[in-house]
JSON list of C-alpha atoms and ligand atoms in Angstrom, two decimals:
[
{"chain": "A", "resi": 1, "resn": "MET", "atom": "CA", "xyz": [-10.36, 19.08, 11.92]},
{"chain": "A", "resi": 2, "resn": "ARG", "atom": "CA", "xyz": [-10.13, 15.52, 10.49]},
{"chain": "A", "resi": 3, "resn": "ILE", "atom": "CA", "xyz": [-8.15, 12.61, 12.42]},
{"chain": "A", "resi": 4, "resn": "LEU", "atom": "CA", "xyz": [-7.51, 9.70, 10.60]},
{"chain": "A", "resi": 5, "resn": "VAL", "atom": "CA", "xyz": [-7.53, 6.68, 12.38]},
{"chain": "A", "resi": 6, "resn": "LEU", "atom": "CA", "xyz": [-5.39, 3.71, 12.00]},
{"chain": "A", "resi": 7, "resn": "ASN", "atom": "CA", "xyz": [-5.71, -0.19, 13.61]},
{"chain": "A", "resi": 8, "resn": "GLY", "atom": "CA", "xyz": [-3.42, -2.78, 13.27]},
{"chain": "A", "resi": 9, "resn": "PRO", "atom": "CA", "xyz": [-3.18, -6.73, 13.24]},
{"chain": "A", "resi": 10, "resn": "ASN", "atom": "CA", "xyz": [-5.36, -8.70, 14.12]},
{"chain": "A", "resi": 11, "resn": "LEU", "atom": "CA", "xyz": [-8.24, -5.40, 14.98]},
{"chain": "A", "resi": 12, "resn": "ASN", "atom": "CA", "xyz": [-10.35, -7.49, 12.32]},
{"chain": "A", "resi": 13, "resn": "LEU", "atom": "CA", "xyz": [-10.43, -9.63, 14.72]},
{"chain": "A", "resi": 14, "resn": "LEU", "atom": "CA", "xyz": [-12.64, -7.44, 17.50]},
{"chain": "A", "resi": 15, "resn": "GLY", "atom": "CA", "xyz": [-15.98, -9.15, 18.29]},
{"chain": "A", "resi": 16, "resn": "HIS", "atom": "CA", "xyz": [-14.62, -12.59, 19.14]},
{"chain": "A", "resi": 17, "resn": "ARG", "atom": "CA", "xyz": [-10.69, -12.44, 19.59]},
{"chain": "A", "resi": 18, "resn": "GLU", "atom": "CA", "xyz": [-10.15, -12.90, 22.95]},
{"chain": "A", "resi": 19, "resn": "PRO", "atom": "CA", "xyz": [-12.82, -11.41, 23.86]},
{"chain": "A", "resi": 20, "resn": "GLU", "atom": "CA", "xyz": [-11.38, -10.69, 28.05]},
{"chain": "A", "resi": 21, "resn": "VAL", "atom": "CA", "xyz": [-9.09, -8.79, 26.93]},
{"chain": "A", "resi": 22, "resn": "TYR", "atom": "CA", "xyz": [-10.90, -7.10, 24.08]},
{"chain": "A", "resi": 23, "resn": "GLY", "atom": "CA", "xyz": [-14.54, -7.38, 24.35]},
{"chain": "A", "resi": 24, "resn": "ARG", "atom": "CA", "xyz": [-17.52, -8.40, 22.69]},
{"chain": "A", "resi": 25, "resn": "LEU", "atom": "CA", "xyz": [-17.67, -5.01, 20.39]},
{"chain": "A", "resi": 26, "resn": "THR", "atom": "CA", "xyz": [-16.46, -5.34, 17.10]},
{"chain": "A", "resi": 27, "resn": "LEU", "atom": "CA", "xyz": [-14.09, -2.59, 15.19]},
{"chain": "A", "resi": 28, "resn": "ALA", "atom": "CA", "xyz": [-17.47, -2.21, 12.55]},
{"chain": "A", "resi": 29, "resn": "GLU", "atom": "CA", "xyz": [-19.05, -0.88, 16.02]},
{"chain": "A", "resi": 30, "resn": "ILE", "atom": "CA", "xyz": [-16.39, 0.99, 17.34]},
{"chain": "A", "resi": 31, "resn": "SER", "atom": "CA", "xyz": [-15.66, 2.66, 13.87]},
{"chain": "A", "resi": 32, "resn": "GLN", "atom": "CA", "xyz": [-19.67, 3.81, 14.89]},
{"chain": "A", "resi": 33, "resn": "ALA", "atom": "CA", "xyz": [-18.67, 5.05, 18.09]},
{"chain": "A", "resi": 34, "resn": "ILE", "atom": "CA", "xyz": [-15.42, 7.28, 17.08]},
{"chain": "A", "resi": 35, "resn": "GLU", "atom": "CA", "xyz": [-17.63, 8.85, 13.70]},
{"chain": "A", "resi": 36, "resn": "ARG", "atom": "CA", "xyz": [-20.14, 10.10, 16.17]},
{"chain": "A", "resi": 37, "resn": "ARG", "atom": "CA", "xyz": [-18.64, 11.99, 19.22]},
{"chain": "A", "resi": 38, "resn": "ALA", "atom": "CA", "xyz": [-16.13, 13.31, 15.54]},
{"chain": "A", "resi": 39, "resn": "ALA", "atom": "CA", "xyz": [-19.26, 14.51, 14.66]},
{"chain": "A", "resi": 40, "resn": "GLU", "atom": "CA", "xyz": [-21.15, 16.05, 17.64]},
{"chain": "A", "resi": 41, "resn": "LEU", "atom": "CA", "xyz": [-17.87, 17.58, 18.08]},
{"chain": "A", "resi": 42, "resn": "GLY", "atom": "CA", "xyz": [-18.40, 19.16, 14.30]},
{"chain": "A", "resi": 43, "resn": "GLY", "atom": "CA", "xyz": [-15.34, 16.71, 13.10]},
{"chain": "A", "resi": 44, "resn": "GLU", "atom": "CA", "xyz": [-14.34, 14.17, 10.83]},
{"chain": "A", "resi": 45, "resn": "ILE", "atom": "CA", "xyz": [-13.15, 10.57, 11.04]},
{"chain": "A", "resi": 46, "resn": "GLU", "atom": "CA", "xyz": [-11.56, 7.85, 8.99]},
{"chain": "A", "resi": 47, "resn": "CYS", "atom": "CA", "xyz": [-11.43, 4.87, 10.53]},
{"chain": "A", "resi": 48, "resn": "ARG", "atom": "CA", "xyz": [-8.64, 1.72, 8.18]},
{"chain": "A", "resi": 49, "resn": "GLN", "atom": "CA", "xyz": [-7.41, -1.16, 9.75]},
{"chain": "A", "resi": 50, "resn": "SER", "atom": "CA", "xyz": [-4.17, -3.48, 8.13]},
{"chain": "A", "resi": 51, "resn": "ASN", "atom": "CA", "xyz": [-2.44, -6.42, 9.00]},
{"chain": "A", "resi": 52, "resn": "LEU", "atom": "CA", "xyz": [0.40, -5.21, 7.04]},
{"chain": "A", "resi": 53, "resn": "GLU", "atom": "CA", "xyz": [3.60, -3.04, 7.91]},
{"chain": "A", "resi": 54, "resn": "GLY", "atom": "CA", "xyz": [3.51, -1.18, 5.38]},
{"chain": "A", "resi": 55, "resn": "GLU", "atom": "CA", "xyz": [0.18, -0.73, 4.62]},
{"chain": "A", "resi": 56, "resn": "LEU", "atom": "CA", "xyz": [0.37, 1.11, 8.31]},
{"chain": "A", "resi": 57, "resn": "VAL", "atom": "CA", "xyz": [3.50, 3.72, 6.59]},
{"chain": "A", "resi": 58, "resn": "GLY", "atom": "CA", "xyz": [2.10, 4.46, 4.12]},
{"chain": "A", "resi": 59, "resn": "TRP", "atom": "CA", "xyz": [-0.89, 5.59, 5.59]},
{"chain": "A", "resi": 60, "resn": "VAL", "atom": "CA", "xyz": [1.02, 7.54, 7.94]},
{"chain": "A", "resi": 61, "resn": "GLN", "atom": "CA", "xyz": [3.21, 8.85, 5.11]},
{"chain": "A", "resi": 62, "resn": "GLU", "atom": "CA", "xyz": [-0.09, 10.33, 3.17]},
{"chain": "A", "resi": 63, "resn": "ALA", "atom": "CA", "xyz": [-2.23, 12.10, 6.71]},
{"chain": "A", "resi": 64, "resn": "LYS", "atom": "CA", "xyz": [0.42, 15.32, 6.23]},
{"chain": "A", "resi": 65, "resn": "GLY", "atom": "CA", "xyz": [-1.97, 17.57, 4.03]},
{"chain": "A", "resi": 66, "resn": "THR", "atom": "CA", "xyz": [-5.23, 15.71, 4.41]},
{"chain": "A", "resi": 67, "resn": "PHE", "atom": "CA", "xyz": [-5.48, 14.75, 8.57]},
{"chain": "A", "resi": 68, "resn": "ASP", "atom": "CA", "xyz": [-4.35, 17.42, 11.54]},
{"chain": "A", "resi": 69, "resn": "VAL", "atom": "CA", "xyz": [-3.95, 13.91, 14.09]},
{"chain": "A", "resi": 70, "resn": "ILE", "atom": "CA", "xyz": [-4.17, 10.46, 13.19]},
{"chain": "A", "resi": 71, "resn": "LEU", "atom": "CA", "xyz": [-5.37, 8.09, 16.61]},
{"chain": "A", "resi": 72, "resn": "LEU", "atom": "CA", "xyz": [-2.94, 5.19, 16.07]},
{"chain": "A", "resi": 73, "resn": "ASN", "atom": "CA", "xyz": [-3.68, 1.11, 17.60]},
{"chain": "A", "resi": 74, "resn": "ALA", "atom": "CA", "xyz": [-0.97, -0.54, 15.87]},
{"chain": "A", "resi": 75, "resn": "ALA", "atom": "CA", "xyz": [-1.62, -3.41, 17.79]},
{"chain": "A", "resi": 76, "resn": "ALA", "atom": "CA", "xyz": [1.84, -6.34, 18.57]},
{"chain": "A", "resi": 77, "resn": "TYR", "atom": "CA", "xyz": [3.67, -3.43, 16.08]},
{"chain": "A", "resi": 78, "resn": "THR", "atom": "CA", "xyz": [3.57, -0.87, 18.50]},
{"chain": "A", "resi": 79, "resn": "HIS", "atom": "CA", "xyz": [5.50, -3.28, 20.21]},
{"chain": "A", "resi": 80, "resn": "THR", "atom": "CA", "xyz": [8.10, -3.76, 17.29]},
{"chain": "A", "resi": 81, "resn": "SER", "atom": "CA", "xyz": [7.74, -1.63, 14.44]},
{"chain": "A", "resi": 82, "resn": "VAL", "atom": "CA", "xyz": [10.89, 1.45, 13.90]},
{"chain": "A", "resi": 83, "resn": "ALA", "atom": "CA", "xyz": [9.18, 1.55, 10.68]},
{"chain": "A", "resi": 84, "resn": "LEU", "atom": "CA", "xyz": [5.73, 3.09, 11.77]},
{"chain": "A", "resi": 85, "resn": "ARG", "atom": "CA", "xyz": [7.75, 4.73, 15.00]},
{"chain": "A", "resi": 86, "resn": "ASP", "atom": "CA", "xyz": [9.62, 6.86, 12.46]},
{"chain": "A", "resi": 87, "resn": "ALA", "atom": "CA", "xyz": [6.59, 7.36, 9.69]},
{"chain": "A", "resi": 88, "resn": "VAL", "atom": "CA", "xyz": [5.25, 9.24, 12.56]},
{"chain": "A", "resi": 89, "resn": "ALA", "atom": "CA", "xyz": [8.14, 11.12, 13.60]},
{"chain": "A", "resi": 90, "resn": "ALA", "atom": "CA", "xyz": [9.03, 11.52, 9.76]},
{"chain": "A", "resi": 91, "resn": "VAL", "atom": "CA", "xyz": [5.23, 13.57, 8.66]},
{"chain": "A", "resi": 92, "resn": "GLY", "atom": "CA", "xyz": [5.00, 15.13, 12.11]},
{"chain": "A", "resi": 93, "resn": "VAL", "atom": "CA", "xyz": [0.83, 15.15, 11.52]},
{"chain": "A", "resi": 94, "resn": "PRO", "atom": "CA", "xyz": [0.41, 14.48, 15.47]},
{"chain": "A", "resi": 95, "resn": "THR", "atom": "CA", "xyz": [-0.03, 10.84, 16.37]},
{"chain": "A", "resi": 96, "resn": "ILE", "atom": "CA", "xyz": [-2.59, 9.37, 20.13]},
{"chain": "A", "resi": 97, "resn": "GLU", "atom": "CA", "xyz": [-1.18, 5.96, 20.53]},
{"chain": "A", "resi": 98, "resn": "ILE", "atom": "CA", "xyz": [-4.25, 4.11, 21.20]},
{"chain": "A", "resi": 99, "resn": "HIS", "atom": "CA", "xyz": [-4.65, 1.06, 22.63]},
{"chain": "A", "resi": 100, "resn": "LEU", "atom": "CA", "xyz": [-7.90, -1.51, 23.88]},
{"chain": "A", "resi": 101, "resn": "SER", "atom": "CA", "xyz": [-5.55, -3.44, 26.79]},
{"chain": "A", "resi": 102, "resn": "ASN", "atom": "CA", "xyz": [-4.02, -2.62, 29.71]},
{"chain": "A", "resi": 103, "resn": "VAL", "atom": "CA", "xyz": [-0.76, -3.63, 27.98]},
{"chain": "A", "resi": 104, "resn": "HIS", "atom": "CA", "xyz": [1.44, -2.00, 30.84]},
{"chain": "A", "resi": 105, "resn": "ALA", "atom": "CA", "xyz": [0.02, -5.05, 33.21]},
{"chain": "A", "resi": 106, "resn": "ARG", "atom": "CA", "xyz": [0.18, -7.95, 30.32]},
{"chain": "A", "resi": 107, "resn": "GLU", "atom": "CA", "xyz": [3.05, -9.50, 29.16]},
{"chain": "A", "resi": 108, "resn": "GLU", "atom": "CA", "xyz": [6.67, -7.91, 29.94]},
{"chain": "A", "resi": 109, "resn": "PHE", "atom": "CA", "xyz": [6.94, -7.47, 26.27]},
{"chain": "A", "resi": 110, "resn": "ARG", "atom": "CA", "xyz": [3.50, -5.56, 25.86]},
{"chain": "A", "resi": 111, "resn": "HIS", "atom": "CA", "xyz": [5.21, -3.06, 28.03]},
{"chain": "A", "resi": 112, "resn": "LYS", "atom": "CA", "xyz": [7.98, -1.13, 25.72]},
{"chain": "A", "resi": 113, "resn": "SER", "atom": "CA", "xyz": [5.93, 0.82, 22.87]},
{"chain": "A", "resi": 114, "resn": "MET", "atom": "CA", "xyz": [8.93, 1.69, 19.71]},
{"chain": "A", "resi": 115, "resn": "ILE", "atom": "CA", "xyz": [6.63, 4.51, 19.05]},
{"chain": "A", "resi": 116, "resn": "ALA", "atom": "CA", "xyz": [5.07, 6.21, 22.18]},
{"chain": "A", "resi": 117, "resn": "ALA", "atom": "CA", "xyz": [8.43, 8.56, 22.80]},
{"chain": "A", "resi": 118, "resn": "VAL", "atom": "CA", "xyz": [7.40, 10.18, 18.67]},
{"chain": "A", "resi": 119, "resn": "CYS", "atom": "CA", "xyz": [3.86, 10.59, 19.69]},
{"chain": "A", "resi": 120, "resn": "VAL", "atom": "CA", "xyz": [2.06, 13.03, 22.22]},
{"chain": "A", "resi": 121, "resn": "GLY", "atom": "CA", "xyz": [0.59, 11.08, 23.92]},
{"chain": "A", "resi": 122, "resn": "VAL", "atom": "CA", "xyz": [-0.63, 7.68, 24.94]},
{"chain": "A", "resi": 123, "resn": "ILE", "atom": "CA", "xyz": [-4.10, 6.04, 26.34]},
{"chain": "A", "resi": 124, "resn": "ALA", "atom": "CA", "xyz": [-4.66, 2.96, 27.32]},
{"chain": "A", "resi": 125, "resn": "GLY", "atom": "CA", "xyz": [-6.77, -0.21, 29.21]},
{"chain": "A", "resi": 126, "resn": "PHE", "atom": "CA", "xyz": [-9.85, 1.58, 28.30]},
{"chain": "A", "resi": 127, "resn": "GLY", "atom": "CA", "xyz": [-11.70, -0.91, 26.30]},
{"chain": "A", "resi": 128, "resn": "MET", "atom": "CA", "xyz": [-13.28, 2.07, 23.66]},
{"chain": "A", "resi": 129, "resn": "THR", "atom": "CA", "xyz": [-13.37, 4.54, 25.68]},
{"chain": "A", "resi": 130, "resn": "SER", "atom": "CA", "xyz": [-9.30, 4.28, 24.58]},
{"chain": "A", "resi": 131, "resn": "TYR", "atom": "CA", "xyz": [-10.88, 5.72, 20.59]},
{"chain": "A", "resi": 132, "resn": "LEU", "atom": "CA", "xyz": [-13.61, 7.46, 22.64]},
{"chain": "A", "resi": 133, "resn": "LEU", "atom": "CA", "xyz": [-11.06, 9.37, 24.68]},
{"chain": "A", "resi": 134, "resn": "GLY", "atom": "CA", "xyz": [-8.31, 9.27, 21.70]},
{"chain": "A", "resi": 135, "resn": "VAL", "atom": "CA", "xyz": [-10.95, 11.64, 20.06]},
{"chain": "A", "resi": 136, "resn": "GLU", "atom": "CA", "xyz": [-11.31, 14.15, 23.21]},
{"chain": "A", "resi": 137, "resn": "ALA", "atom": "CA", "xyz": [-7.37, 14.70, 23.30]},
{"chain": "A", "resi": 138, "resn": "ALA", "atom": "CA", "xyz": [-7.59, 14.95, 19.03]},
{"chain": "A", "resi": 139, "resn": "PHE", "atom": "CA", "xyz": [-9.94, 17.73, 19.46]},
{"chain": "A", "resi": 140, "resn": "LYS", "atom": "CA", "xyz": [-8.05, 19.56, 22.01]},
{"chain": "A", "resi": 141, "resn": "LEU", "atom": "CA", "xyz": [-5.37, 19.32, 20.26]},
{"chain": "A", "resi": 142, "resn": "ASN", "atom": "CA", "xyz": [-6.83, 21.58, 17.95]},
{"chain": "A", "resi": 143, "resn": "VAL", "atom": "CA", "xyz": [-7.67, 24.09, 19.57]},
{"chain": "A", "resi": 144, "resn": "ALA", "atom": "CA", "xyz": [-4.46, 24.57, 21.94]},
{"chain": "A", "resi": 145, "resn": "GLN", "atom": "CA", "xyz": [-2.98, 24.08, 18.08]},
{"chain": "A", "resi": 146, "resn": "GLN", "atom": "CA", "xyz": [-4.82, 27.20, 17.01]},
{"chain": "A", "resi": 147, "resn": "THR", "atom": "CA", "xyz": [-4.76, 29.30, 20.19]},
{"chain": "A", "resi": 148, "resn": "ALA", "atom": "CA", "xyz": [-0.28, 29.16, 19.34]},
{"chain": "A", "resi": 149, "resn": "LYS", "atom": "CA", "xyz": [-0.09, 30.07, 15.98]},
{"chain": "B", "resi": 1, "resn": "DQA", "atom": "C1", "xyz": [-3.36, -3.66, 21.88]},
{"chain": "B", "resi": 1, "resn": "DQA", "atom": "C2", "xyz": [-2.41, -4.05, 22.21]},
{"chain": "B", "resi": 1, "resn": "DQA", "atom": "C3", "xyz": [-1.22, -4.74, 22.17]},
{"chain": "B", "resi": 1, "resn": "DQA", "atom": "O1", "xyz": [-0.16, -5.62, 22.71]},
{"chain": "B", "resi": 1, "resn": "DQA", "atom": "C4", "xyz": [-1.80, -6.60, 20.89]},
{"chain": "B", "resi": 1, "resn": "DQA", "atom": "O2", "xyz": [-0.57, -6.55, 20.64]},
{"chain": "B", "resi": 1, "resn": "DQA", "atom": "C5", "xyz": [-3.03, -4.87, 19.85]},
{"chain": "B", "resi": 1, "resn": "DQA", "atom": "C6", "xyz": [-4.41, -4.74, 20.80]},
{"chain": "B", "resi": 1, "resn": "DQA", "atom": "C7", "xyz": [-4.29, -3.06, 22.87]},
{"chain": "B", "resi": 1, "resn": "DQA", "atom": "O3", "xyz": [-5.17, -2.41, 21.66]},
{"chain": "B", "resi": 1, "resn": "DQA", "atom": "O4", "xyz": [-5.12, -3.30, 23.64]},
{"chain": "B", "resi": 1, "resn": "DQA", "atom": "O5", "xyz": [-3.17, -6.50, 19.13]},
{"chain": "B", "resi": 1, "resn": "DQA", "atom": "O6", "xyz": [-3.16, -2.80, 21.29]}
]
């Protein structure tokens, strides 16, 4: 079971970026915690971050055949990126949308996700635990897919 975790723009600033919204953990600390959880469950995780939309699109495209599930925190691109939505839809690797904050309790422009409709599900509002729940969900999904075959 291989999980690709993709983080979008400004998530490299976690730790000191609006800590009242996003907490005080750095992206490296979050990545270590989810790598540990995936290892406990017998899987592997690769975590990447980019501030560039096209780079994220490229990584989604390359995931086909290499990763079983994508956890995608597209950050601000969640609300704007038709390109990322189309990549997720085109590639067909099951994708789970992740957010640290509860986007529905924030500004109205964050209530709309371009990507959610082509994802298996969305986890938002639990800080780092959103990623850990995403890992759990990825494993559940993979088991369900293997059993259905
Ligand atoms: C975010 C929510 C987005 O609205 C925002 O642009 C981010 C982070 C989150 O994880 O809560 O950069 O995706």
